[in-house]
C-alpha cells in the first residue's frame, strides 16, 4: 500500500531519533525493499528509512537479529583495529520506541539506519575502485569469519543453492502459470545444457570438500558506499548475510561490476566482460582473504562469476514464468529482458574463462 509523506513521517516518529525529519524522498534502485531518505528543516539527510519486503523476508525478527549480530561484530572489530569514524564504516540501525529493531504499522515492516554522510555508490567502477571493493569484501568476510556456526539464521533457506534454484525453474516450467514457456524455450534449453556444470558447489559440499562460510550474498556494486576520494566506506544491504559458499560474493561482484552493459540491458551487444575490473578486484580480495581460503576455493573464484550469472539468469527466468511475483519490474517483459541480458553476460564470461581461471594461478 502506498503511504503519504505524512504517514511516513508518522512512521519515523515511532523510532528513537535525535534529528527531526520533515520530508522523505525515494532513494536507490533495489529490486526487493523500498528505500527512502529523510530530509530535515535544514535540507540535510540524516536517516535511511526502509520498508522491508516481508513476503520475501518472512521472519523480520530474525532478519533484524542477524543484522544486529553482524553490525555489532564488525563495530567491535573496527574499534579493536583502532579505526576512527566508525559510524561511516558500518551501518547503525536505530531502535523503535518500543526497543525493537523494526516497527510494524499493521501492514508493513519498517526500519531506520543512519545515513552515511558524504557517501555515494558507483555505477561506473574502474580498476582502482574495484581493487578497493575487493579489499572491502575480503575484509568483510574475514571480520565475520569467527562468528560461531549456528549464530546467524539462514534468512532465505537455500538462497544461493543452485540445485534448488534449478528445481524452482523446473517447477515453474511445469506449472507454466503465466503461459509464457513457449517464448523462453530456447533459453530454458541453454540453461539445461549447463545444469550439471553449474551445480559443483553442492556436490563438493556433500563430499566434504567445500565448507560454508559467512557471506554477504548480495555483493552488487551498489551495495558498497564509497567516499569522495573513491575509498570504500561501508558495505551495506546486510539482509542476506548468512552461511553459504565463498564463491557467492566474488561471483555477484563479477556479475555486476565486470559487465560493460546493464544487468537488464536491452541491447545485448553492449554486454562484454571488463577483465581489468576482475583482476583488480581479485587482487584486492586476495590480499584480505588468502589466509583463510583453501586452494580449491581460490581456483574456483572466477567460476563463481559464471555461477552467479547463471543463477541470476535462472532466477529472473523463473520469476518471468511465474508471472513476476518476486522482483519489482518496470515493464511487462522486464524479467525476460533481465534473464536474456544475464545469459548473454554468461556467454561472454565463458569466452573469457581460460584467462580468468589462469589469473588465479599466481596464488
Ligand atoms: P535494496 O535492498 O533495495 O537494494 P539497499 O539497502 O541496498 O536496499 O539501499 C538502496 C540504496 O540506498 C543503496 O544502493 C545506497 O545507494 C542507498 N543507501 C542505503 N543505505 C544507505 C546508508 N546508510 N547511507 C547512505 N546511502 C544508503
Ligand atoms: C536482489 O535487493 P537487491 O536489489 O540488492 C536480490 C539478489 C539479486 C539481485 C539481482 C533478497 O537484490 O539476490 O541478486 O536482486 N535480493 C534478494 O539484481 O533476492
Ligand atoms: Mg542494495
Short mmCIF file of C-alpha atoms and ligand atoms in Angstrom, two decimals:
data_model
loop_
_atom_site.label_atom_id
_atom_site.label_comp_id
_atom_site.label_asym_id
_atom_site.label_seq_id
_atom_site.Cartn_x
_atom_site.Cartn_y
_atom_site.Cartn_z
CA UNK A 1 0.00 0.00 0.00
CA UNK A 2 1.36 3.45 -0.90
CA UNK A 3 1.89 5.77 2.04
CA UNK A 4 1.60 9.53 2.09
CA UNK A 5 4.56 11.64 3.27
CA UNK A 6 2.61 12.39 6.41
CA UNK A 7 2.19 8.68 7.15
CA UNK A 8 5.91 8.11 6.60
CA UNK A 9 6.80 10.94 8.96
CA UNK A 10 4.49 9.31 11.48
CA UNK A 11 6.35 6.01 10.97
CA UNK A 12 9.68 7.78 11.51
CA UNK A 13 8.28 9.24 14.72
CA UNK A 14 7.96 5.67 16.06
CA UNK A 15 11.77 5.42 16.14
CA UNK A 16 14.25 6.85 18.64
CA UNK A 17 15.74 9.67 16.53
CA UNK A 18 17.79 12.71 17.61
CA UNK A 19 17.02 14.70 14.47
CA UNK A 20 13.58 15.67 13.16
CA UNK A 21 12.79 14.75 9.55
CA UNK A 22 10.32 17.00 7.73
CA UNK A 23 10.19 15.06 4.43
CA UNK A 24 11.15 11.75 2.82
CA UNK A 25 12.34 11.04 -0.73
CA UNK A 26 12.68 7.74 -2.64
CA UNK A 27 16.31 6.63 -2.81
CA UNK A 28 18.35 3.88 -4.52
CA UNK A 29 17.16 1.26 -7.01
CA UNK A 30 16.99 -2.10 -5.23
CA UNK A 31 14.73 -4.86 -6.54
CA UNK A 32 13.31 -6.00 -3.21
CA UNK A 33 12.84 -3.42 -0.43
CA UNK A 34 11.68 0.21 -0.68
CA UNK A 35 14.34 2.70 0.35
CA UNK A 36 13.77 6.36 1.26
CA UNK A 37 15.94 9.07 2.72
CA UNK A 38 14.83 11.71 5.18
CA UNK A 39 15.27 15.46 4.86
CA UNK A 40 15.30 17.81 7.87
CA UNK A 41 14.40 21.52 8.05
CA UNK A 42 17.99 22.41 7.01
CA UNK A 43 17.69 20.21 3.92
CA UNK A 44 20.07 17.57 5.35
CA UNK A 45 19.67 13.81 5.15
CA UNK A 46 20.27 12.04 8.46
CA UNK A 47 18.43 8.73 8.08
CA UNK A 48 17.52 5.97 5.66
CA UNK A 49 14.01 4.55 6.07
CA UNK A 50 13.27 1.15 4.54
CA UNK A 51 10.12 -0.81 4.10
CA UNK A 52 11.16 -4.44 4.43
CA UNK A 53 9.67 -6.79 1.85
CA UNK A 54 8.17 -9.25 4.33
CA UNK A 55 6.84 -11.51 1.57
CA UNK A 56 10.48 -12.34 0.91
CA UNK A 57 11.96 -11.81 4.38
CA UNK A 58 9.13 -13.55 6.18
CA UNK A 59 10.87 -13.62 9.58
CA UNK A 60 11.58 -9.94 10.20
CA UNK A 61 12.55 -10.58 13.81
CA UNK A 62 15.30 -12.99 12.66
CA UNK A 63 16.32 -10.66 9.83
CA UNK A 64 16.97 -7.75 12.16
CA UNK A 65 18.57 -10.01 14.78
CA UNK A 66 21.06 -11.28 12.17
CA UNK A 67 21.84 -7.71 11.12
CA UNK A 68 22.35 -6.66 14.74
CA UNK A 69 24.80 -9.54 15.28
CA UNK A 70 26.72 -8.65 12.11
CA UNK A 71 26.91 -4.89 12.67
CA UNK A 72 27.85 -5.28 16.37
CA UNK A 73 30.57 -7.78 15.45
CA UNK A 74 32.05 -5.50 12.77
CA UNK A 75 31.87 -2.48 15.10
CA UNK A 76 33.87 -4.41 17.72
CA UNK A 77 36.49 -5.42 15.14
CA UNK A 78 36.82 -1.87 13.81
CA UNK A 79 37.18 -0.49 17.34
CA UNK A 80 39.85 -3.09 18.18
CA UNK A 81 41.72 -2.17 15.00
CA UNK A 82 41.82 1.49 16.12
CA UNK A 83 39.58 2.71 13.26
CA UNK A 84 38.15 6.20 13.51
CA UNK A 85 34.86 7.47 12.06
CA UNK A 86 33.24 4.10 12.74
CA UNK A 87 29.67 5.34 12.17
CA UNK A 88 30.55 5.76 8.49
CA UNK A 89 32.21 2.33 8.24
CA UNK A 90 29.42 0.12 9.49
CA UNK A 91 25.63 0.54 9.34
CA UNK A 92 23.97 1.81 12.52
CA UNK A 93 20.32 0.84 12.93
CA UNK A 94 18.14 2.80 15.33
CA UNK A 95 15.60 1.14 17.63
CA UNK A 96 11.90 1.89 17.58
CA UNK A 97 10.41 3.49 20.69
CA UNK A 98 9.45 0.03 21.98
CA UNK A 99 13.09 -1.11 21.73
CA UNK A 100 12.58 -3.36 18.69
CA UNK A 101 14.78 -3.05 15.58
CA UNK A 102 11.72 -2.52 13.40
CA UNK A 103 8.24 -1.02 13.53
CA UNK A 104 5.14 -2.81 12.20
CA UNK A 105 2.34 -0.46 11.19
CA UNK A 106 -0.28 -3.18 10.81
CA UNK A 107 0.57 -3.56 7.13
CA UNK A 108 4.33 -3.18 6.56
CA UNK A 109 7.57 -3.54 8.49
CA UNK A 110 9.94 -0.54 8.65
CA UNK A 111 13.49 0.04 9.84
CA UNK A 112 15.75 3.07 10.12
CA UNK A 113 19.50 3.42 9.94
CA UNK A 114 21.89 6.36 9.93
CA UNK A 115 22.52 7.85 6.52
CA UNK A 116 26.24 7.63 5.82
CA UNK A 117 27.20 11.20 5.08
CA UNK A 118 29.45 12.03 2.15
CA UNK A 119 28.85 8.58 0.62
CA UNK A 120 27.92 7.52 -2.87
CA UNK A 121 27.51 4.35 -4.88
CA UNK A 122 29.48 3.97 -8.10
CA UNK A 123 27.68 2.93 -11.23
CA UNK A 124 30.86 3.02 -13.30
CA UNK A 125 33.55 1.17 -11.48
CA UNK A 126 37.21 1.48 -12.55
CA UNK A 127 40.18 -0.74 -11.64
CA UNK A 128 41.15 1.48 -8.69
CA UNK A 129 37.68 1.39 -7.10
CA UNK A 130 37.39 -2.30 -7.96
CA UNK A 131 40.63 -3.07 -6.09
CA UNK A 132 39.21 -1.14 -3.09
CA UNK A 133 35.94 -3.09 -3.34
CA UNK A 134 37.85 -6.39 -3.39
CA UNK A 135 39.68 -5.42 -0.21
CA UNK A 136 36.38 -4.32 1.39
CA UNK A 137 34.59 -7.61 0.73
CA UNK A 138 37.65 -9.67 1.69
CA UNK A 139 37.87 -7.74 4.93
CA UNK A 140 34.12 -8.07 5.46
CA UNK A 141 34.30 -11.88 5.16
CA UNK A 142 37.43 -12.01 7.27
CA UNK A 143 35.85 -9.92 10.07
CA UNK A 144 32.83 -12.25 10.14
CA UNK A 145 34.81 -15.48 9.89
CA UNK A 146 34.91 -16.04 13.68
CA UNK A 147 31.15 -15.81 14.25
CA UNK A 148 30.39 -19.32 15.55
CA UNK A 149 28.39 -21.71 13.34
CA UNK A 150 24.68 -21.54 14.03
CA UNK A 151 24.75 -17.93 15.28
CA UNK A 152 23.18 -16.44 12.16
CA UNK A 153 19.90 -17.85 10.93
CA UNK A 154 19.59 -18.81 7.25
CA UNK A 155 17.23 -15.97 6.42
CA UNK A 156 16.21 -17.29 2.99
CA UNK A 157 16.84 -21.04 3.04
CA UNK A 158 18.78 -22.33 0.00
CA UNK A 159 19.27 -18.76 -1.20
CA UNK A 160 22.32 -19.50 -3.36
CA UNK A 161 21.77 -23.24 -3.72
CA UNK A 162 21.99 -23.85 -7.47
CA UNK A 163 20.28 -27.24 -7.37
CA UNK A 164 17.36 -25.66 -5.54
CA UNK A 165 17.15 -22.73 -7.99
CA UNK A 166 17.05 -25.18 -10.94
CA UNK A 167 14.32 -27.13 -9.17
CA UNK A 168 12.33 -23.90 -8.85
CA UNK A 169 12.81 -23.25 -12.57
CA UNK A 170 11.69 -26.76 -13.46
CA UNK A 171 8.61 -26.35 -11.25
CA UNK A 172 7.83 -23.03 -12.96
CA UNK A 173 8.21 -24.64 -16.40
CA UNK A 174 5.88 -27.48 -15.45
CA UNK A 175 3.25 -25.18 -13.95
CA UNK A 176 3.61 -22.60 -16.76
CA UNK A 177 1.29 -20.38 -14.70
CA UNK A 178 1.63 -17.28 -16.88
CA UNK A 179 1.58 -19.27 -20.16
CA UNK A 180 5.00 -17.95 -21.16
CA UNK A 181 7.01 -21.12 -21.65
CA UNK A 182 6.97 -21.24 -25.44
CA UNK A 183 8.56 -17.80 -25.57
CA UNK A 184 11.52 -18.90 -23.44
CA UNK A 185 12.07 -22.47 -24.65
CA UNK A 186 15.44 -21.56 -26.25
CA UNK A 187 16.77 -20.03 -23.04
CA UNK A 188 15.47 -22.91 -20.93
CA UNK A 189 17.39 -25.32 -23.23
CA UNK A 190 20.61 -23.37 -22.83
CA UNK A 191 20.16 -23.42 -19.05
CA UNK A 192 19.54 -27.16 -19.13
CA UNK A 193 22.80 -27.82 -21.04
CA UNK A 194 24.81 -26.20 -18.26
CA UNK A 195 22.97 -27.54 -15.22
CA UNK A 196 25.44 -30.22 -14.19
CA UNK A 197 28.50 -28.00 -14.58
CA UNK A 198 26.82 -25.29 -12.52
CA UNK A 199 25.98 -27.48 -9.52
CA UNK A 200 29.52 -28.44 -8.50
CA UNK A 201 29.45 -26.45 -5.23
CA UNK A 202 26.65 -28.54 -3.78
CA UNK A 203 28.41 -31.72 -4.91
CA UNK A 204 31.76 -30.64 -3.41
CA UNK A 205 29.97 -29.74 -0.18
CA UNK A 206 28.35 -33.18 0.05
CA UNK A 207 31.80 -34.72 -0.47
CA UNK A 208 33.13 -32.60 2.42
CA UNK A 209 35.48 -30.62 0.17
CA UNK A 210 33.79 -27.19 0.28
CA UNK A 211 32.66 -25.68 3.55
CA UNK A 212 30.14 -22.95 4.27
CA UNK A 213 31.30 -19.55 5.49
CA UNK A 214 29.50 -16.37 6.33
CA UNK A 215 28.93 -14.38 3.17
CA UNK A 216 27.21 -11.15 2.25
CA UNK A 217 25.26 -12.91 -0.56
CA UNK A 218 24.31 -9.72 -2.43
CA UNK A 219 27.60 -8.10 -3.42
CA UNK A 220 26.21 -5.94 -6.18
CA UNK A 221 28.30 -2.84 -6.84
CA UNK A 222 25.57 -0.59 -5.45
CA UNK A 223 25.84 -2.30 -2.07
CA UNK A 224 29.17 -0.61 -1.35
CA UNK A 225 29.39 3.02 -0.27
CA UNK A 226 32.47 4.95 -1.40
CA UNK A 227 33.71 8.33 -0.13
CA UNK A 228 34.52 11.36 -2.32
CA UNK A 229 38.03 10.01 -2.96
CA UNK A 230 36.84 6.61 -4.19
CA UNK A 231 37.81 4.84 -0.94
CA UNK A 232 35.35 2.30 0.41
CA UNK A 233 33.45 3.47 3.47
CA UNK A 234 30.98 0.73 4.13
CA UNK A 235 29.38 -2.50 2.91
CA UNK A 236 25.58 -2.13 3.09
CA UNK A 237 22.40 -4.15 2.37
CA UNK A 238 23.05 -6.78 5.03
CA UNK A 239 19.73 -8.64 4.70
CA UNK A 240 21.23 -11.72 3.14
CA UNK A 241 24.37 -12.12 5.27
CA UNK A 242 24.32 -15.83 6.05
CA UNK A 243 26.30 -19.04 5.73
CA UNK A 244 26.95 -20.01 2.12
CA UNK A 245 29.76 -20.76 -0.30
CA UNK A 246 32.55 -18.26 -0.61
CA UNK A 247 32.10 -18.03 -4.39
CA UNK A 248 28.83 -16.16 -3.92
CA UNK A 249 30.46 -12.89 -3.03
CA UNK A 250 33.12 -12.62 -5.70
CA UNK A 251 30.52 -14.06 -8.07
CA UNK A 252 27.93 -11.35 -7.66
CA UNK A 253 30.59 -8.68 -7.87
CA UNK A 254 31.89 -10.07 -11.18
CA UNK A 255 28.28 -10.34 -12.37
CA UNK A 256 27.56 -6.67 -11.74
CA UNK A 257 30.89 -4.83 -11.92
CA UNK A 258 32.62 -6.55 -14.85
CA UNK A 259 29.61 -6.23 -17.15
CA UNK A 260 30.12 -3.35 -19.62
CA UNK A 261 26.33 -3.31 -20.11
CA UNK A 262 23.48 -3.14 -17.61
CA UNK A 263 22.01 -6.05 -15.67
CA UNK A 264 18.87 -5.71 -17.81
CA UNK A 265 20.44 -4.29 -20.97
CA UNK A 266 18.02 -4.39 -23.91
CA UNK A 267 20.98 -4.08 -26.28
CA UNK A 268 22.87 -7.35 -25.87
CA UNK A 269 25.78 -6.04 -27.96
CA UNK A 270 26.72 -3.71 -25.12
CA UNK A 271 27.41 -6.69 -22.86
CA UNK A 272 31.07 -7.72 -22.56
CA UNK A 273 33.48 -8.62 -19.76
CA UNK A 274 35.88 -6.00 -18.47
CA UNK A 275 38.62 -8.30 -17.22
CA UNK A 276 40.65 -5.42 -15.78
CA UNK A 277 37.87 -4.95 -13.20
CA UNK A 278 38.02 -8.67 -12.35
CA UNK A 279 41.81 -8.64 -11.98
CA UNK A 280 41.80 -5.54 -9.78
CA UNK A 281 39.01 -6.87 -7.56
CA UNK A 282 40.64 -10.26 -7.18
CA UNK A 283 43.98 -8.68 -6.28
CA UNK A 284 42.35 -6.61 -3.51
CA UNK A 285 40.21 -9.51 -2.34
CA UNK A 286 43.13 -11.95 -2.16
CA UNK A 287 45.15 -9.51 -0.04
CA UNK A 288 42.48 -9.89 2.64
CA UNK A 289 41.23 -13.42 2.02
CA UNK A 290 44.14 -15.62 1.02
CA UNK A 291 44.91 -16.55 4.61
CA UNK A 292 41.52 -18.19 5.13
CA UNK A 293 40.67 -19.59 1.66
CA UNK A 294 41.52 -23.16 0.63
CA UNK A 295 43.40 -23.79 -2.67
CA UNK A 296 40.19 -25.28 -4.10
CA UNK A 297 38.20 -22.15 -3.24
CA UNK A 298 40.89 -19.93 -4.76
CA UNK A 299 40.89 -21.88 -8.02
CA UNK A 300 37.09 -21.66 -8.21
CA UNK A 301 36.75 -17.88 -7.70
CA UNK A 302 36.28 -17.00 -11.43
CA UNK A 303 33.83 -19.91 -11.74
CA UNK A 304 31.88 -18.01 -9.04
CA UNK A 305 31.26 -15.22 -11.58
CA UNK A 306 29.87 -17.67 -14.12
CA UNK A 307 27.83 -19.43 -11.48
CA UNK A 308 26.19 -16.31 -10.03
CA UNK A 309 25.41 -15.01 -13.52
CA UNK A 310 23.88 -18.37 -14.44
CA UNK A 311 21.95 -18.39 -11.15
CA UNK A 312 20.61 -14.91 -11.82
CA UNK A 313 19.52 -15.96 -15.34
CA UNK A 314 17.65 -18.85 -13.76
CA UNK A 315 16.09 -16.67 -11.05
CA UNK A 316 14.88 -13.94 -13.44
CA UNK A 317 13.54 -16.53 -15.88
CA UNK A 318 11.73 -18.39 -13.10
CA UNK A 319 10.09 -15.17 -11.97
CA UNK A 320 9.06 -14.41 -15.55
CA UNK A 321 7.46 -17.86 -15.88
CA UNK A 322 5.71 -17.43 -12.53
CA UNK A 323 4.16 -14.15 -13.66
CA UNK A 324 6.58 -11.70 -11.94
CA UNK A 325 5.87 -12.34 -8.30
CA UNK A 326 9.34 -11.77 -6.77
CA UNK A 327 11.35 -8.92 -8.34
CA UNK A 328 9.98 -5.43 -8.81
CA UNK A 329 9.55 -4.93 -12.57
CA UNK A 330 9.45 -1.68 -14.56
CA UNK A 331 7.99 -3.03 -17.83
CA UNK A 332 5.88 -6.10 -18.71
CA UNK A 333 8.79 -8.20 -20.01
CA UNK A 334 11.40 -6.83 -17.65
CA UNK A 335 12.26 -10.18 -16.08
CA UNK A 336 12.70 -11.76 -19.51
CA UNK A 337 14.91 -8.88 -20.62
CA UNK A 338 16.95 -9.32 -17.44
CA UNK A 339 17.23 -13.08 -17.99
CA UNK A 340 18.38 -12.64 -21.60
CA UNK A 341 20.91 -9.98 -20.63
CA UNK A 342 22.29 -12.15 -17.84
CA UNK A 343 22.55 -15.11 -20.19
CA UNK A 344 24.49 -13.04 -22.72
CA UNK A 345 26.87 -11.98 -19.95
CA UNK A 346 27.31 -15.64 -19.02
CA UNK A 347 28.28 -16.44 -22.62
CA UNK A 348 30.78 -13.58 -22.56
CA UNK A 349 32.24 -14.89 -19.27
CA UNK A 350 32.51 -18.35 -20.80
CA UNK A 351 34.64 -16.90 -23.61
CA UNK A 352 36.99 -15.39 -21.02
CA UNK A 353 37.00 -18.43 -18.72
CA UNK A 354 40.51 -19.72 -19.51
CA UNK A 355 42.13 -16.33 -18.97
CA UNK A 356 40.23 -15.62 -15.78
CA UNK A 357 40.84 -19.12 -14.34
CA UNK A 358 44.53 -18.78 -15.28
CA UNK A 359 44.79 -15.48 -13.41
CA UNK A 360 44.27 -17.37 -10.14
CA UNK A 361 47.44 -19.49 -10.65
CA UNK A 362 49.62 -16.75 -9.10
CA UNK A 363 48.06 -17.58 -5.71
P1 LIG B 1 17.91 -2.72 -1.54
O1 LIG B 1 17.74 -3.97 -0.72
O2 LIG B 1 16.62 -2.22 -2.04
O3 LIG B 1 18.95 -2.88 -2.58
P2 LIG B 1 19.83 -1.05 -0.03
O4 LIG B 1 19.95 -1.26 1.45
O5 LIG B 1 20.90 -1.58 -0.88
O6 LIG B 1 18.40 -1.59 -0.49
O7 LIG B 1 19.67 0.51 -0.28
C1 LIG B 1 19.39 1.04 -1.57
C2 LIG B 1 20.36 2.19 -1.88
O8 LIG B 1 20.23 3.22 -0.88
C3 LIG B 1 21.84 1.79 -1.85
O9 LIG B 1 22.26 1.30 -3.10
C4 LIG B 1 22.51 3.12 -1.49
O10 LIG B 1 22.62 3.93 -2.65
C5 LIG B 1 21.50 3.79 -0.57
N1 LIG B 1 21.76 3.57 0.87
C6 LIG B 1 21.27 2.56 1.63
N2 LIG B 1 21.66 2.67 2.91
C7 LIG B 1 22.41 3.79 2.98
C8 LIG B 1 23.07 4.48 4.06
N3 LIG B 1 23.05 4.00 5.30
N4 LIG B 1 23.74 5.64 3.78
C9 LIG B 1 23.76 6.12 2.51
N5 LIG B 1 23.14 5.53 1.46
C10 LIG B 1 22.47 4.38 1.68
C1 LIG B 2 18.03 -8.53 -5.35
O1 LIG B 2 17.77 -6.17 -3.09
P1 LIG B 2 18.72 -6.15 -4.24
O2 LIG B 2 18.19 -5.43 -5.41
O3 LIG B 2 20.09 -5.66 -3.79
C2 LIG B 2 18.14 -9.96 -4.82
C3 LIG B 2 19.53 -10.51 -5.14
C4 LIG B 2 19.73 -10.50 -6.64
C5 LIG B 2 19.54 -9.08 -7.15
C6 LIG B 2 19.61 -9.04 -8.67
C7 LIG B 2 16.87 -10.85 -1.41
O4 LIG B 2 18.96 -7.70 -4.69
O5 LIG B 2 19.65 -11.82 -4.66
O6 LIG B 2 20.99 -10.95 -6.96
O7 LIG B 2 18.26 -8.53 -6.75
N1 LIG B 2 17.90 -9.98 -3.39
C8 LIG B 2 17.10 -10.92 -2.86
O8 LIG B 2 19.86 -7.75 -9.09
O9 LIG B 2 16.56 -11.80 -3.54
MG1 LIG B 3 21.04 -2.98 -2.41
#
